[in-house]
CSV table of C-alpha atoms in Angstrom, one decimal:
chain,number,residue,atom,x,y,z
A,1,MET,CA,6.9,23.2,22.8
A,2,THR,CA,10.1,20.9,22.7
A,3,THR,CA,10.3,17.3,24.4
A,4,THR,CA,13.1,15.3,25.5
A,5,ASP,CA,10.9,12.2,25.8
A,6,PRO,CA,12.1,9.6,23.4
A,7,VAL,CA,8.6,7.8,22.9
A,8,VAL,CA,7.2,11.0,22.4
A,9,ILE,CA,9.7,12.3,20.1
A,10,MET,CA,9.2,8.5,18.3
A,11,LYS,CA,5.9,9.2,17.5
A,12,GLN,CA,6.7,12.7,16.4
A,13,GLU,CA,8.7,11.1,13.9
A,14,VAL,CA,6.5,8.7,12.8
A,15,GLY,CA,3.9,11.3,12.0
A,16,LYS,CA,6.1,13.2,10.1
A,17,ALA,CA,7.2,10.5,7.9
A,18,ALA,CA,3.6,9.9,7.1
A,19,ALA,CA,2.7,13.4,6.3
A,20,ASP,CA,6.1,13.7,4.1
A,21,ARG,CA,4.6,11.1,2.0
A,22,VAL,CA,1.4,13.4,1.3
A,23,GLN,CA,1.5,15.0,-2.1
A,24,SER,CA,-0.1,18.3,-3.4
A,25,ASN,CA,-3.4,18.1,-5.1
A,26,SER,CA,-4.8,15.1,-2.8
A,27,ILE,CA,-7.5,14.4,-0.9
A,28,VAL,CA,-6.1,12.7,2.7
A,29,GLY,CA,-8.1,10.6,5.2
A,30,LEU,CA,-7.1,11.8,8.3
A,31,GLY,CA,-7.3,9.4,11.3
A,32,THR,CA,-7.5,9.0,14.9
A,33,GLY,CA,-5.0,8.5,17.8
A,34,SER,CA,-1.8,10.3,19.4
A,35,THR,CA,0.5,9.3,16.5
A,36,THR,CA,-1.9,10.3,13.8
A,37,ALA,CA,-2.2,13.5,15.5
A,38,TYR,CA,1.3,14.5,14.9
A,39,ALA,CA,0.7,13.5,11.2
A,40,ILE,CA,-2.2,16.2,11.0
A,41,GLN,CA,-0.1,18.6,12.8
A,42,TYR,CA,2.7,18.0,10.3
A,43,ILE,CA,0.7,18.2,7.2
A,44,GLY,CA,-0.6,21.4,8.5
A,45,GLU,CA,2.7,22.7,8.8
A,46,ARG,CA,3.7,21.8,5.1
A,47,LEU,CA,0.7,23.7,4.2
A,48,GLN,CA,1.6,26.6,5.8
A,49,LYS,CA,5.1,26.4,4.7
A,50,GLY,CA,4.0,26.1,0.9
A,51,GLU,CA,5.5,22.7,0.7
A,52,LEU,CA,1.7,21.4,0.1
A,53,THR,CA,-0.9,22.9,-2.0
A,54,ASN,CA,-4.5,22.0,-2.8
A,55,ILE,CA,-4.8,19.3,0.0
A,56,VAL,CA,-8.5,18.6,1.5
A,57,GLY,CA,-9.0,16.5,4.7
A,58,VAL,CA,-11.7,13.8,5.3
A,59,PRO,CA,-11.5,13.4,9.0
A,60,THR,CA,-12.3,9.9,10.8
A,61,SER,CA,-13.6,11.4,14.1
A,62,PHE,CA,-14.3,14.6,15.8
A,63,GLN,CA,-10.8,14.4,17.4
A,64,ALA,CA,-9.3,14.4,13.9
A,65,GLU,CA,-11.8,17.5,12.8
A,66,VAL,CA,-10.7,19.4,15.5
A,67,LEU,CA,-6.9,18.9,14.9
A,68,ALA,CA,-7.2,19.6,11.1
A,69,LYS,CA,-9.0,22.9,11.9
A,70,LYS,CA,-6.3,23.9,14.2
A,71,TYR,CA,-3.6,23.2,12.0
A,72,GLY,CA,-5.4,24.8,9.1
A,73,ILE,CA,-6.0,21.8,6.7
A,74,PRO,CA,-9.2,22.7,4.9
A,75,LEU,CA,-12.0,19.7,5.1
A,76,THR,CA,-14.7,18.0,3.4
A,77,THR,CA,-16.8,14.9,3.3
A,78,LEU,CA,-17.5,11.8,1.5
A,79,ASP,CA,-20.5,13.2,0.0
A,80,ALA,CA,-18.5,15.9,-1.9
A,81,VAL,CA,-15.5,13.8,-3.1
A,82,THR,CA,-15.2,10.7,-5.6
A,83,HIS,CA,-12.0,9.2,-4.1
A,84,ILE,CA,-9.3,9.5,-1.4
A,85,ASP,CA,-5.6,9.6,-2.4
A,86,VAL,CA,-4.3,9.0,0.9
A,87,ALA,CA,-5.0,7.8,4.6
A,88,ILE,CA,-3.0,8.1,7.5
A,89,ASP,CA,-4.3,6.0,10.7
A,90,GLY,CA,-2.9,4.5,13.7
A,91,ALA,CA,-3.7,0.8,15.0
A,92,ASP,CA,-3.9,-1.1,18.0
A,93,GLU,CA,-2.3,-4.4,16.8
A,94,VAL,CA,-0.8,-5.3,13.5
A,95,ASP,CA,0.3,-8.9,12.3
A,96,PRO,CA,2.6,-9.9,9.8
A,97,HIS,CA,0.1,-10.0,7.3
A,98,LYS,CA,-0.6,-6.3,7.5
A,99,ASN,CA,-4.1,-7.0,9.3
A,100,LEU,CA,-5.2,-4.9,12.0
A,101,ILE,CA,-7.1,-4.4,15.1
A,102,LYS,CA,-8.4,-0.6,15.4
A,103,GLY,CA,-10.9,0.6,17.6
A,104,GLY,CA,-9.3,1.8,21.0
A,105,GLY,CA,-10.5,5.3,20.3
A,106,ALA,CA,-14.1,4.0,19.6
A,107,ALA,CA,-13.5,5.4,15.9
A,108,HIS,CA,-13.4,2.5,14.0
A,109,THR,CA,-16.4,2.6,11.9
A,110,ARG,CA,-15.3,5.9,10.3
A,111,GLU,CA,-11.9,5.0,10.1
A,112,LYS,CA,-13.1,1.6,8.1
A,113,VAL,CA,-15.1,3.6,5.6
A,114,VAL,CA,-12.3,6.1,4.8
A,115,ASP,CA,-9.4,4.1,5.1
A,116,SER,CA,-11.0,1.4,2.9
A,117,LEU,CA,-11.6,3.8,0.3
A,118,ALA,CA,-8.1,5.4,0.0
A,119,ASN,CA,-5.7,4.4,-2.9
A,120,GLN,CA,-2.9,4.2,-0.1
A,121,PHE,CA,-3.7,3.4,3.5
A,122,ILE,CA,-0.5,4.2,5.8
A,123,VAL,CA,-0.5,2.9,9.0
A,124,VAL,CA,1.3,4.8,11.8
A,125,VAL,CA,2.3,2.7,14.9
A,126,ASP,CA,4.8,1.9,17.4
A,127,SER,CA,7.0,-1.2,17.6
A,128,GLY,CA,4.7,-2.2,20.6
A,129,LYS,CA,1.9,-2.6,18.2
A,130,LEU,CA,3.3,-5.6,16.1
A,131,VAL,CA,1.9,-9.0,17.1
A,132,ASP,CA,2.1,-12.5,15.6
A,133,LYS,CA,-1.4,-13.0,16.1
A,134,LEU,CA,-4.4,-10.6,16.0
A,135,GLY,CA,-6.0,-10.4,19.7
A,136,SER,CA,-2.7,-11.1,21.5
A,137,THR,CA,-2.8,-8.0,23.6
A,138,PHE,CA,-5.7,-5.9,22.4
A,139,LEU,CA,-9.6,-6.6,22.8
A,140,LEU,CA,-11.5,-6.3,19.5
A,141,PRO,CA,-13.9,-3.8,19.6
A,142,VAL,CA,-17.2,-4.1,18.1
A,143,GLU,CA,-20.0,-1.1,17.6
A,144,VAL,CA,-23.5,-1.8,18.6
A,145,ILE,CA,-26.6,-0.2,18.2
A,146,PRO,CA,-27.7,0.3,21.8
A,147,MET,CA,-30.8,-2.1,21.8
A,148,ALA,CA,-28.8,-4.9,20.3
A,149,VAL,CA,-26.2,-5.0,23.0
A,150,THR,CA,-27.3,-8.0,24.8
A,151,PRO,CA,-28.1,-10.2,22.0
A,152,VAL,CA,-24.8,-9.4,20.2
A,153,MET,CA,-23.0,-10.0,23.5
A,154,ASN,CA,-24.7,-13.4,23.8
A,155,LYS,CA,-23.5,-14.3,20.2
A,156,LEU,CA,-20.0,-13.2,20.9
A,157,GLU,CA,-19.6,-15.7,23.8
A,158,GLN,CA,-21.3,-18.4,21.5
A,159,LEU,CA,-18.1,-17.6,19.0
A,160,GLY,CA,-16.0,-18.2,22.1
A,161,GLY,CA,-15.3,-14.7,23.1
A,162,LYS,CA,-15.6,-12.6,26.2
A,163,PRO,CA,-17.6,-9.8,25.5
A,164,GLU,CA,-17.7,-6.4,28.1
A,165,LEU,CA,-19.4,-3.2,27.4
A,166,ARG,CA,-16.7,-0.4,27.3
A,167,MET,CA,-17.4,2.2,30.1
A,168,GLY,CA,-16.3,6.0,30.0
A,169,ILE,CA,-13.5,7.3,31.7
A,170,LYS,CA,-14.5,10.4,34.0
A,171,LYS,CA,-17.9,9.9,32.9
A,172,ALA,CA,-20.7,7.8,34.1
A,173,GLY,CA,-22.1,5.0,32.1
A,174,PRO,CA,-20.9,3.6,28.5
A,175,VAL,CA,-18.7,5.3,25.9
A,176,VAL,CA,-20.9,6.7,23.2
A,177,THR,CA,-19.4,6.7,19.7
A,178,ASP,CA,-19.6,9.8,16.9
A,179,GLN,CA,-22.4,7.6,15.5
A,180,GLY,CA,-24.5,7.4,18.9
A,181,ASN,CA,-23.6,3.9,19.5
A,182,LEU,CA,-22.0,1.5,21.9
A,183,VAL,CA,-18.7,-0.5,21.8
A,184,ILE,CA,-18.2,-4.0,22.9
A,185,ASP,CA,-14.8,-5.1,23.7
A,186,VAL,CA,-14.2,-8.8,23.1
A,187,LYS,CA,-11.3,-10.8,24.0
A,188,PHE,CA,-10.7,-13.9,21.7
A,189,GLU,CA,-8.2,-16.6,23.2
A,190,SER,CA,-6.8,-16.7,19.4
A,191,ILE,CA,-7.8,-14.9,16.1
A,192,ASP,CA,-7.0,-17.5,13.7
A,193,ASN,CA,-8.6,-16.3,10.7
A,194,PRO,CA,-9.4,-12.7,11.0
A,195,ALA,CA,-11.1,-12.4,7.5
A,196,GLU,CA,-13.5,-14.8,8.4
A,197,LEU,CA,-14.3,-13.5,12.1
A,198,GLU,CA,-14.7,-9.9,10.7
A,199,LYS,CA,-17.3,-10.9,8.3
A,200,THR,CA,-19.1,-13.3,10.9
A,201,ILE,CA,-19.3,-10.5,13.3
A,202,ASN,CA,-20.6,-8.1,10.9
A,203,ASN,CA,-23.3,-10.2,10.1
A,204,MET,CA,-24.9,-10.3,13.6
A,205,PRO,CA,-28.0,-8.2,13.8
A,206,GLY,CA,-27.2,-4.6,15.3
A,207,VAL,CA,-23.7,-4.9,14.9
A,208,LEU,CA,-22.6,-1.5,12.8
A,209,GLU,CA,-18.8,-2.6,12.7
A,210,ASN,CA,-16.0,-4.4,14.0
A,211,GLY,CA,-12.3,-3.3,14.5
A,212,LEU,CA,-10.4,-6.2,12.2
A,213,PHE,CA,-9.5,-4.3,9.4
A,214,VAL,CA,-8.2,-7.1,6.9
A,215,GLY,CA,-6.5,-6.4,3.6
A,216,VAL,CA,-6.6,-2.7,3.9
A,217,ALA,CA,-3.3,-1.7,4.8
A,218,ASP,CA,-0.8,-0.9,2.3
A,219,VAL,CA,2.2,0.4,4.3
A,220,ILE,CA,3.3,0.3,7.9
A,221,LEU,CA,5.4,3.0,9.2
A,222,VAL,CA,6.8,1.6,12.7
A,223,GLY,CA,8.4,3.7,15.1
A,224,GLU,CA,11.2,2.2,17.4
A,225,ILE,CA,13.7,3.2,19.9
A,226,ILE,CA,17.0,2.0,19.3
A,227,ASP,CA,19.9,2.7,21.6
A,228,GLY,CA,17.6,5.6,23.1
A,229,LYS,CA,17.2,7.2,19.8
A,230,PRO,CA,14.0,7.2,17.7
A,231,SER,CA,13.9,5.4,14.1
A,232,VAL,CA,11.3,4.7,11.6
A,233,LYS,CA,11.1,1.6,9.6
A,234,GLU,CA,8.7,0.7,6.7
A,235,ILE,CA,7.1,-2.9,6.5
């Protein structure tokens, strides 16, 4: 189905630009989100055309797994591979140092495992995700085992954050991750040292992982709309 919506076309172009960087005989980390979904689609199309051969994907979420199967990308697991050649994933915020906040889709734990293992991690975003400082526009997701929600929220408050349990949309009760855990979204007025905050939060008992990705991204592909036309630039 074709579209004339410039925002959709821009996301498609960014996804295609990332998919074009995938080479044959690769193990590919398949991320989560609307822009990454187009990358998965285009990788599948390149496979069907014979432009790519011998590709296997490692999905970061149930969504990525479903899309990969839909577009004919063979899948594997981290138990069966020794490395990942390239991972493609989105982000909710990107700072000038290529540090990220991820986890809008509550898949950041699996994403961090896969993206960190990749020899090259390509981030696909639109220009609205670029910020001067992390935490400017997006809350920081923290995945927590259910029994630890209250003590972790108390500790996050002591750090200066404003934590809220993420609730489901069109679902009664909280969001549950693919691991069966809960997500606390935290508003920090300013994240001055992302690396330090990432470690501090992850050291809290009961926390599985948080959405700060520090020093993980290699390439940022940014979609923009300039004079009504979509374009892609690399950072």
